[in-house]
Tab-separated table of N, CA and C in Angstrom:
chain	number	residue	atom	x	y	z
G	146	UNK	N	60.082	177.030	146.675
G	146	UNK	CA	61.376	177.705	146.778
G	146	UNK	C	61.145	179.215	146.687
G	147	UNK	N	62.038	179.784	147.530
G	147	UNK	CA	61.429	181.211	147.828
G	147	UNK	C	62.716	181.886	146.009
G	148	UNK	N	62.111	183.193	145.770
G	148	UNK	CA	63.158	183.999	144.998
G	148	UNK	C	64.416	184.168	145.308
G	149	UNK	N	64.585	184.529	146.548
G	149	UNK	CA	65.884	184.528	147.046
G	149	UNK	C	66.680	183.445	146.457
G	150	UNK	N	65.861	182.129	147.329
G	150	UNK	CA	66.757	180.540	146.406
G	150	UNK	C	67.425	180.921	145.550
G	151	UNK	N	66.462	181.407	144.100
G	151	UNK	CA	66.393	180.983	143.014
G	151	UNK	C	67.921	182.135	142.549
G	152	UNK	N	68.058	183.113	143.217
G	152	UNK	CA	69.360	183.608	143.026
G	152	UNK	C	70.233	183.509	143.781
G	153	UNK	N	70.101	183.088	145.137
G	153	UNK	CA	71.237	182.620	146.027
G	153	UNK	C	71.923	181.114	144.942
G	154	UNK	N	70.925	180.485	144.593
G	154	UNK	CA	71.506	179.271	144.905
G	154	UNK	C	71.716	178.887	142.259
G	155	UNK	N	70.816	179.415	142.121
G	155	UNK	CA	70.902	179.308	140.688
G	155	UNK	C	72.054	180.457	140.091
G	156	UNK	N	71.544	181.315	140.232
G	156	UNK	CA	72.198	182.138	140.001
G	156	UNK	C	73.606	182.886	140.394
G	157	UNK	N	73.908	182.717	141.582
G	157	UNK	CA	75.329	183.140	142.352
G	157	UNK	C	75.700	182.174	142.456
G	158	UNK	N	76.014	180.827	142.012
G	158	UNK	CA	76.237	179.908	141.622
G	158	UNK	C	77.579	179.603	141.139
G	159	UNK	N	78.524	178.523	141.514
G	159	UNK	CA	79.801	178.510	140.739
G	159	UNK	C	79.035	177.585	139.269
G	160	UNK	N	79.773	178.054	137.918
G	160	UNK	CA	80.368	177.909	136.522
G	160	UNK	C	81.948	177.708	136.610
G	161	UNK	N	82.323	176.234	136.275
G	161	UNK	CA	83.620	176.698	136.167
G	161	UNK	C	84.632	177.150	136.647
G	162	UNK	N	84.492	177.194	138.028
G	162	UNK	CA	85.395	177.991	139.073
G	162	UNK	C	84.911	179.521	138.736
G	163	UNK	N	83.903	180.193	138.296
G	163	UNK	CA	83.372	181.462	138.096
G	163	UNK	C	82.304	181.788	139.158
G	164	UNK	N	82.041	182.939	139.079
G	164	UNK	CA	81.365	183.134	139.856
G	164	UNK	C	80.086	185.256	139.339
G	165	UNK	N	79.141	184.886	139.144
G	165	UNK	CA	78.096	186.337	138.340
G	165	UNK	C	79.039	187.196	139.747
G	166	UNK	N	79.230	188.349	139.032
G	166	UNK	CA	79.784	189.581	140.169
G	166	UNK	C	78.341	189.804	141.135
G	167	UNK	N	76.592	189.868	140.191
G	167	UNK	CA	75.717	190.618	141.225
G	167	UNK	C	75.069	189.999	140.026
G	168	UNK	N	73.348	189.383	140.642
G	168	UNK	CA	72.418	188.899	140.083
G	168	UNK	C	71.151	189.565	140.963
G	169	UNK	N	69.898	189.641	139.900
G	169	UNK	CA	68.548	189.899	140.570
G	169	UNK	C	67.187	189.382	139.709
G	170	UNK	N	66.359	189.074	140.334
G	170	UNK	CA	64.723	188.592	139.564
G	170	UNK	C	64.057	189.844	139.941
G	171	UNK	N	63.848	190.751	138.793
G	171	UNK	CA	63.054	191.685	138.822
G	171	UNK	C	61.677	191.815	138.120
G	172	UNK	N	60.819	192.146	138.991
G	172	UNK	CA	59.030	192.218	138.142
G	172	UNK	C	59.055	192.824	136.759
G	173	UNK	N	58.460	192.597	135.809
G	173	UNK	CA	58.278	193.515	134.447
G	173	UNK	C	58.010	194.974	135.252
G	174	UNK	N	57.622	195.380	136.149
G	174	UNK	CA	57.065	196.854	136.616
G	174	UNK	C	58.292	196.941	137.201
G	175	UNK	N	59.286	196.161	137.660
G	175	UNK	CA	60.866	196.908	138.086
G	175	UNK	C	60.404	196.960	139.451
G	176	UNK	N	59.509	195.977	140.622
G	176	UNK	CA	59.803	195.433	141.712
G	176	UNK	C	60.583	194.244	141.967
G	177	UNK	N	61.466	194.619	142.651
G	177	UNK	CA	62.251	193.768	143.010
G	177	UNK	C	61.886	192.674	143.535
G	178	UNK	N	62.024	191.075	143.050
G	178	UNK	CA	61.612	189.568	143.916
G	178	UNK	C	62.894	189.264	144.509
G	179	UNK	N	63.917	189.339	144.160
G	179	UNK	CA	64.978	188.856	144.341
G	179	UNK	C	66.500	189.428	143.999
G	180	UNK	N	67.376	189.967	145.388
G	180	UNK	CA	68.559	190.231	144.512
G	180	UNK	C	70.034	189.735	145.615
G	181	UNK	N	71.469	189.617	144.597
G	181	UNK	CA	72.242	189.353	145.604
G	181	UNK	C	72.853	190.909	146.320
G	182	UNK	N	73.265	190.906	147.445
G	182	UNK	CA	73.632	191.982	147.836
G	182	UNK	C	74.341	193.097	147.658
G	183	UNK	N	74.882	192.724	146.402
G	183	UNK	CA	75.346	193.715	145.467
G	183	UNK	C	74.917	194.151	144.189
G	184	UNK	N	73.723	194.169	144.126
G	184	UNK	CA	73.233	194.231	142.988
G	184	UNK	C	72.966	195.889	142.949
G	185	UNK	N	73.413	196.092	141.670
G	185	UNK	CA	73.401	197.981	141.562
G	185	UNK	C	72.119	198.296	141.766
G	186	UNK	N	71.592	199.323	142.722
G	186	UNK	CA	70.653	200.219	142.989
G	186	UNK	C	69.945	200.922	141.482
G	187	UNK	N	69.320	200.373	140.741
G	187	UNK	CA	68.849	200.671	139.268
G	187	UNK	C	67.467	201.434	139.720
G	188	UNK	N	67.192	202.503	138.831
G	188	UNK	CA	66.397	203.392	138.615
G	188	UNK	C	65.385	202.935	137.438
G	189	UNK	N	63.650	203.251	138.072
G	189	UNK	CA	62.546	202.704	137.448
G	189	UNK	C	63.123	202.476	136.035
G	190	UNK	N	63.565	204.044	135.475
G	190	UNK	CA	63.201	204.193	133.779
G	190	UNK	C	64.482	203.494	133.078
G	191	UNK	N	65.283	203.131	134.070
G	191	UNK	CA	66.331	201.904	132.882
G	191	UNK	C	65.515	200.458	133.189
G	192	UNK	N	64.970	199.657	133.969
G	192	UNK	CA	64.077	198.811	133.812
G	192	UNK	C	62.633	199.087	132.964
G	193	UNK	N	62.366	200.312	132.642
G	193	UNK	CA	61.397	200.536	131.436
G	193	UNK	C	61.860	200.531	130.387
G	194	UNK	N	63.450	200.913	130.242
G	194	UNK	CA	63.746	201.058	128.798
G	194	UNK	C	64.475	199.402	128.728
G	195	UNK	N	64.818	198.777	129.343
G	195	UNK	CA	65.077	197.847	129.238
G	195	UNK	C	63.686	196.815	128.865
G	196	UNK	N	62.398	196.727	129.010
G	196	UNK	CA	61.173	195.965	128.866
G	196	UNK	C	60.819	197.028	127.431
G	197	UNK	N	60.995	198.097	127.022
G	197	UNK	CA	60.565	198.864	125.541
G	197	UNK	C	61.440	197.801	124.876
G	198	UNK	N	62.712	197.382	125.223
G	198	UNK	CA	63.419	196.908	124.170
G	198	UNK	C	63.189	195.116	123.938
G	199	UNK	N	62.372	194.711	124.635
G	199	UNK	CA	61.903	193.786	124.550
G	199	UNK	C	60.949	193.718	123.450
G	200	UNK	N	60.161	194.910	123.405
G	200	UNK	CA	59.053	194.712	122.701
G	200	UNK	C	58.767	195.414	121.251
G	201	UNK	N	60.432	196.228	121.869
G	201	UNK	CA	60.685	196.979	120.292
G	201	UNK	C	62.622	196.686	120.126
G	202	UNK	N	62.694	196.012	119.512
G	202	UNK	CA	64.214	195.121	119.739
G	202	UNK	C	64.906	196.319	118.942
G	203	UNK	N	66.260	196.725	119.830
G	203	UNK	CA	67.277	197.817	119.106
G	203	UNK	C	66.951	199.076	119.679
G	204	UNK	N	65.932	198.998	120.397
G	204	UNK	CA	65.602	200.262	120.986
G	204	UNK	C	66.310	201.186	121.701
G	205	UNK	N	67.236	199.948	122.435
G	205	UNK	CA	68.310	200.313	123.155
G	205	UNK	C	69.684	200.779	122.754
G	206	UNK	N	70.293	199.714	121.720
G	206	UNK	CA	70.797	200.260	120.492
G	206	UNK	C	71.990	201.089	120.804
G	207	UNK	N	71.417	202.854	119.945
G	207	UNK	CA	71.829	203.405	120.046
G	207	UNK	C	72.066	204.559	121.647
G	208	UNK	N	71.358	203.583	122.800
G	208	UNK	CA	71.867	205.037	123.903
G	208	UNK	C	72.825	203.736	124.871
G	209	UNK	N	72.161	202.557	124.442
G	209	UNK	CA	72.700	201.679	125.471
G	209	UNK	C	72.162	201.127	126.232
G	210	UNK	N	72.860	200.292	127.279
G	210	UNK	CA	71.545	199.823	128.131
G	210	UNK	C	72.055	200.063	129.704
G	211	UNK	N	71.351	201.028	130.359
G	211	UNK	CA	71.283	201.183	131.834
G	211	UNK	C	71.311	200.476	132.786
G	212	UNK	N	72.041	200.361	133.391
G	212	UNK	CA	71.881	199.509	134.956
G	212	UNK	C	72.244	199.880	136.127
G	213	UNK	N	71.738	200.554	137.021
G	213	UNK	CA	72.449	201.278	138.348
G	213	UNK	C	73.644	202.394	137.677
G	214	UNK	N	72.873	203.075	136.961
G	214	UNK	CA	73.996	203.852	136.712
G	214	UNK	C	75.163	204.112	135.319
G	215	UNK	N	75.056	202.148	135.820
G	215	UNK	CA	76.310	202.100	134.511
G	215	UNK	C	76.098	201.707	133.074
G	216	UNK	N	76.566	202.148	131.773
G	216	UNK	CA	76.001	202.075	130.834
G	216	UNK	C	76.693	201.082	129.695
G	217	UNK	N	76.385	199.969	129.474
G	217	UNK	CA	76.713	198.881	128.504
G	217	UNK	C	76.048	198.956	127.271
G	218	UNK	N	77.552	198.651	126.384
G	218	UNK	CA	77.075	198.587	124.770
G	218	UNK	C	76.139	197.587	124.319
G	219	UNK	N	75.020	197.780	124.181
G	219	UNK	CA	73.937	196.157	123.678
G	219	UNK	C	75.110	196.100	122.598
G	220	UNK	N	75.372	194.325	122.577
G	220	UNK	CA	75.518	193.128	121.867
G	220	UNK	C	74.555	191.931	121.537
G	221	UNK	N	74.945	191.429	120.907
G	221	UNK	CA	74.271	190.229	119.968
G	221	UNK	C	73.139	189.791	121.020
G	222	UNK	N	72.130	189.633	120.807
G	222	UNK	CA	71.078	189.211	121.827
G	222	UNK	C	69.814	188.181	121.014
G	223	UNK	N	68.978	187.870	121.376
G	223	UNK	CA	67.573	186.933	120.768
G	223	UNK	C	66.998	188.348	121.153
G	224	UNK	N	66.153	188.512	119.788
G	224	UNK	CA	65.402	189.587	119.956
G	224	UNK	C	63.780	189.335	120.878
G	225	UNK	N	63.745	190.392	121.636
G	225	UNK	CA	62.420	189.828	122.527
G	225	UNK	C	62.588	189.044	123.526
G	226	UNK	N	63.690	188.150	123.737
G	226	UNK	CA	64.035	187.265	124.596
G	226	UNK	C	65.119	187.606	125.426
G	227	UNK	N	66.440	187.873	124.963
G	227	UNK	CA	67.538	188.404	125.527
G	227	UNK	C	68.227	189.122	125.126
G	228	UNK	N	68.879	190.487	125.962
G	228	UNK	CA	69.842	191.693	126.007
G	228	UNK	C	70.891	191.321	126.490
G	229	UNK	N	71.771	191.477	125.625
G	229	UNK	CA	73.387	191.057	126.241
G	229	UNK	C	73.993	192.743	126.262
G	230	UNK	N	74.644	193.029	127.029
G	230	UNK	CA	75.667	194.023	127.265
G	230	UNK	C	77.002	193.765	127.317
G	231	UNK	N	77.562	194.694	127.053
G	231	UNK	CA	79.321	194.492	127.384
G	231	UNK	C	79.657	196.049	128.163
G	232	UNK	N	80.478	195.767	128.707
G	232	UNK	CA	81.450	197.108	129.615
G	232	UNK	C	82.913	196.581	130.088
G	233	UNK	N	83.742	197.330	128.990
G	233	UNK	CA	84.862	196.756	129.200
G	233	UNK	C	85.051	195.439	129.722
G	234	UNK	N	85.407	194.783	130.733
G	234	UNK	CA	86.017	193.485	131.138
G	234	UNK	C	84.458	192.707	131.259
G	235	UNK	N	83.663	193.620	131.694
G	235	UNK	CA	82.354	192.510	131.812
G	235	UNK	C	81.146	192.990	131.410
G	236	UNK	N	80.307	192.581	131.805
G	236	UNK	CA	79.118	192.821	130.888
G	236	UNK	C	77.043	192.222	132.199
G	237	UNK	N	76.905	192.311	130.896
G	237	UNK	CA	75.021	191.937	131.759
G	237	UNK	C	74.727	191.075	130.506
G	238	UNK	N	73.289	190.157	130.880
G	238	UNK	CA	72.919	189.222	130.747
G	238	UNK	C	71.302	189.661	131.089
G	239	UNK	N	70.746	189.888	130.385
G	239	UNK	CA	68.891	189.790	130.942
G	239	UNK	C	68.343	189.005	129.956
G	240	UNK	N	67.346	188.018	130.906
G	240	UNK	CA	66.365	187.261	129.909
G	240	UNK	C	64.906	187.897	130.497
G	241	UNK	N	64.362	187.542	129.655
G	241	UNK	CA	62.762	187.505	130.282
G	241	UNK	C	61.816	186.574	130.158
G	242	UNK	N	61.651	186.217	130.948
G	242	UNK	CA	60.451	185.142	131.067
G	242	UNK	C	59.036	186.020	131.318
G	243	UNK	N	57.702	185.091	131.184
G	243	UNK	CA	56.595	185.698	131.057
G	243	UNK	C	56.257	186.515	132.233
G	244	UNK	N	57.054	187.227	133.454
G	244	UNK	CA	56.551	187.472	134.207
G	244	UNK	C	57.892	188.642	135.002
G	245	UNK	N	58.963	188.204	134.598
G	245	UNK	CA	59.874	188.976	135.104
G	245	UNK	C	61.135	188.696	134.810
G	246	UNK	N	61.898	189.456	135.115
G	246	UNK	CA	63.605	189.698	133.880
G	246	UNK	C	64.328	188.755	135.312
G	247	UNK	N	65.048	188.466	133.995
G	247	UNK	CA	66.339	187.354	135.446
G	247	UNK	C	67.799	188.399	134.692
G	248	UNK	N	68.302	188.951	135.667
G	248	UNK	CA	69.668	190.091	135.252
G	248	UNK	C	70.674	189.065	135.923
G	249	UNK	N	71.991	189.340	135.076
G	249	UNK	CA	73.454	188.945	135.530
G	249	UNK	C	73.945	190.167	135.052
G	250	UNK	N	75.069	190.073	136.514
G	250	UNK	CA	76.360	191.078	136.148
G	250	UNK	C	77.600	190.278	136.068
G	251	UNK	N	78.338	189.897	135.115
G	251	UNK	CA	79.583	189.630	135.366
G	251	UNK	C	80.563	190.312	134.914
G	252	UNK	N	81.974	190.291	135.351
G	252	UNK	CA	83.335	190.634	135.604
G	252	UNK	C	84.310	189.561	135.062
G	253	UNK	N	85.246	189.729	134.690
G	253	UNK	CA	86.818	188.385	134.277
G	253	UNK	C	87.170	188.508	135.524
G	254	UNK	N	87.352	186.770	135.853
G	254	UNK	CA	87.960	186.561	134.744
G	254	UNK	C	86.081	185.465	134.399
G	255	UNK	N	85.193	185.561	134.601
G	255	UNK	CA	84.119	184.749	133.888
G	255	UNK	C	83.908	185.573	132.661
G	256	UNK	N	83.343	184.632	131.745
G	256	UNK	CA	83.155	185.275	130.566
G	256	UNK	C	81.575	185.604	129.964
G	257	UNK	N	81.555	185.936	129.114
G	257	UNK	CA	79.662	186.118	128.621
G	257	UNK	C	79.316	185.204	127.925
G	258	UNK	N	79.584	184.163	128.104
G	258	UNK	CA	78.941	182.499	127.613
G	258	UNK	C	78.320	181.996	128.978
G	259	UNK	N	79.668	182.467	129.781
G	259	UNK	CA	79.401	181.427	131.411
G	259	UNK	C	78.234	182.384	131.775
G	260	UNK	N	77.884	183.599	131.798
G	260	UNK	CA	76.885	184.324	132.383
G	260	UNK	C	75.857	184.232	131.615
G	261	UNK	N	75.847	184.390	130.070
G	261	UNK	CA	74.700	183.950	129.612
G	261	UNK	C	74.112	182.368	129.371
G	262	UNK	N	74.964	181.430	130.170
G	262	UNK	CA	74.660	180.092	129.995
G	262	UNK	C	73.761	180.107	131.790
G	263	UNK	N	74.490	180.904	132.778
G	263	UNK	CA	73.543	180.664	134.273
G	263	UNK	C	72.405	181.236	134.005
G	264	UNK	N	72.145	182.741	133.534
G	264	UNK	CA	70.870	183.375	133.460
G	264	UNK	C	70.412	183.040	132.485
G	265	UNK	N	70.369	182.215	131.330
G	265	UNK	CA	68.840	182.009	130.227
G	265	UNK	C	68.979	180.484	130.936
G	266	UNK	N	69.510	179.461	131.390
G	266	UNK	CA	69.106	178.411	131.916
G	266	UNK	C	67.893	178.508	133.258
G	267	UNK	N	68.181	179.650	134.026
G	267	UNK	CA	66.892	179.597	135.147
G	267	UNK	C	65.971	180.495	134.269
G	268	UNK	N	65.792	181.471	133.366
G	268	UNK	CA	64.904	182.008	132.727
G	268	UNK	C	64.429	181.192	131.928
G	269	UNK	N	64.520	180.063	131.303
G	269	UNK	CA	64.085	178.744	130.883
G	269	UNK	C	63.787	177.852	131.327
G	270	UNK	N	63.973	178.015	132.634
G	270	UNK	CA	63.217	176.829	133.642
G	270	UNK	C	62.185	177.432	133.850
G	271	UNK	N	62.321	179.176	134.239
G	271	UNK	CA	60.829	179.833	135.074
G	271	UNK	C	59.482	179.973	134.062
G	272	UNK	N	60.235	179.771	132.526
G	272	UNK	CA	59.330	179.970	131.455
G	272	UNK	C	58.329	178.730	131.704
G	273	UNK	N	59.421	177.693	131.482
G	273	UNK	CA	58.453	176.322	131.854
G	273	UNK	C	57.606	176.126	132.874
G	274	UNK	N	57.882	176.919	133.869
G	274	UNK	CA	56.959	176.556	135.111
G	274	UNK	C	55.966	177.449	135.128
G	275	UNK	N	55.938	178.700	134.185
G	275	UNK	CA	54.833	179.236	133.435
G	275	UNK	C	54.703	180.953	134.683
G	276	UNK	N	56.869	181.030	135.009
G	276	UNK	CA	56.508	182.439	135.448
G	276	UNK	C	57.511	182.828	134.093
């Protein structure tokens, strides 16, 4: 199954009559494998500060966490494992598996259960299959 699949079809995915606003599988180095066509145009050093905070949890914390631009309050997350964001009505979702971050963007009316239940379920499959 190509990357694309794995976010065409896992990830942009109906939940619930929901639907992620913009999903992508990005390399730990912040090359892109996979994204849906709206996925915000993100700059190297918020995918670096996003992998520091992996490895130094809270890092993000106090400036926030970057994504194309836009800037979400980190919330409750697994440290090392997953960054949750919020921005007003919606929020982000990154897991990481051993090889590369699986990102959600969602919007309401889906909520941040339904987005963090699509993206750590394929970041828990890719763990298992040992990406």
């Amino acid at each position: 199954m190509s990357w694309q699949a794995y976010v065409d079809d896992h990830l942009m995915c109906e939940i619930e009559g929901q639907y992620l606003k913009s999903a992508a599988i990005v390399g730990h180095d912040g090359s892109v494998w996979a994204q849906s066509p709206d996925f915000p145009q993100f700059k190297p050093e918020e995918i670096a500060a996003i992998m520091k905070d992996f490895d130094e949890p809270g890092s993000l914390a106090p400036t926030g966490l970057f994504l194309g631009g836009t800037k979400y309050m980190v919330i409750q997350g697994e440290p090392g494992v997953v960054i949750r964001g919020k921005k007003g009505t919606g929020g982000v979702t990154v897991k990481k598996t051993g090889m590369a971050l699986i990102i959600g963007v969602y919007d309401e009316p889906m909520t941040p259960g339904q987005c963090n239940m699509i993206v750590e379920r394929l970041g828990d499959y890719l763990l298992e299959q040992g990406y």
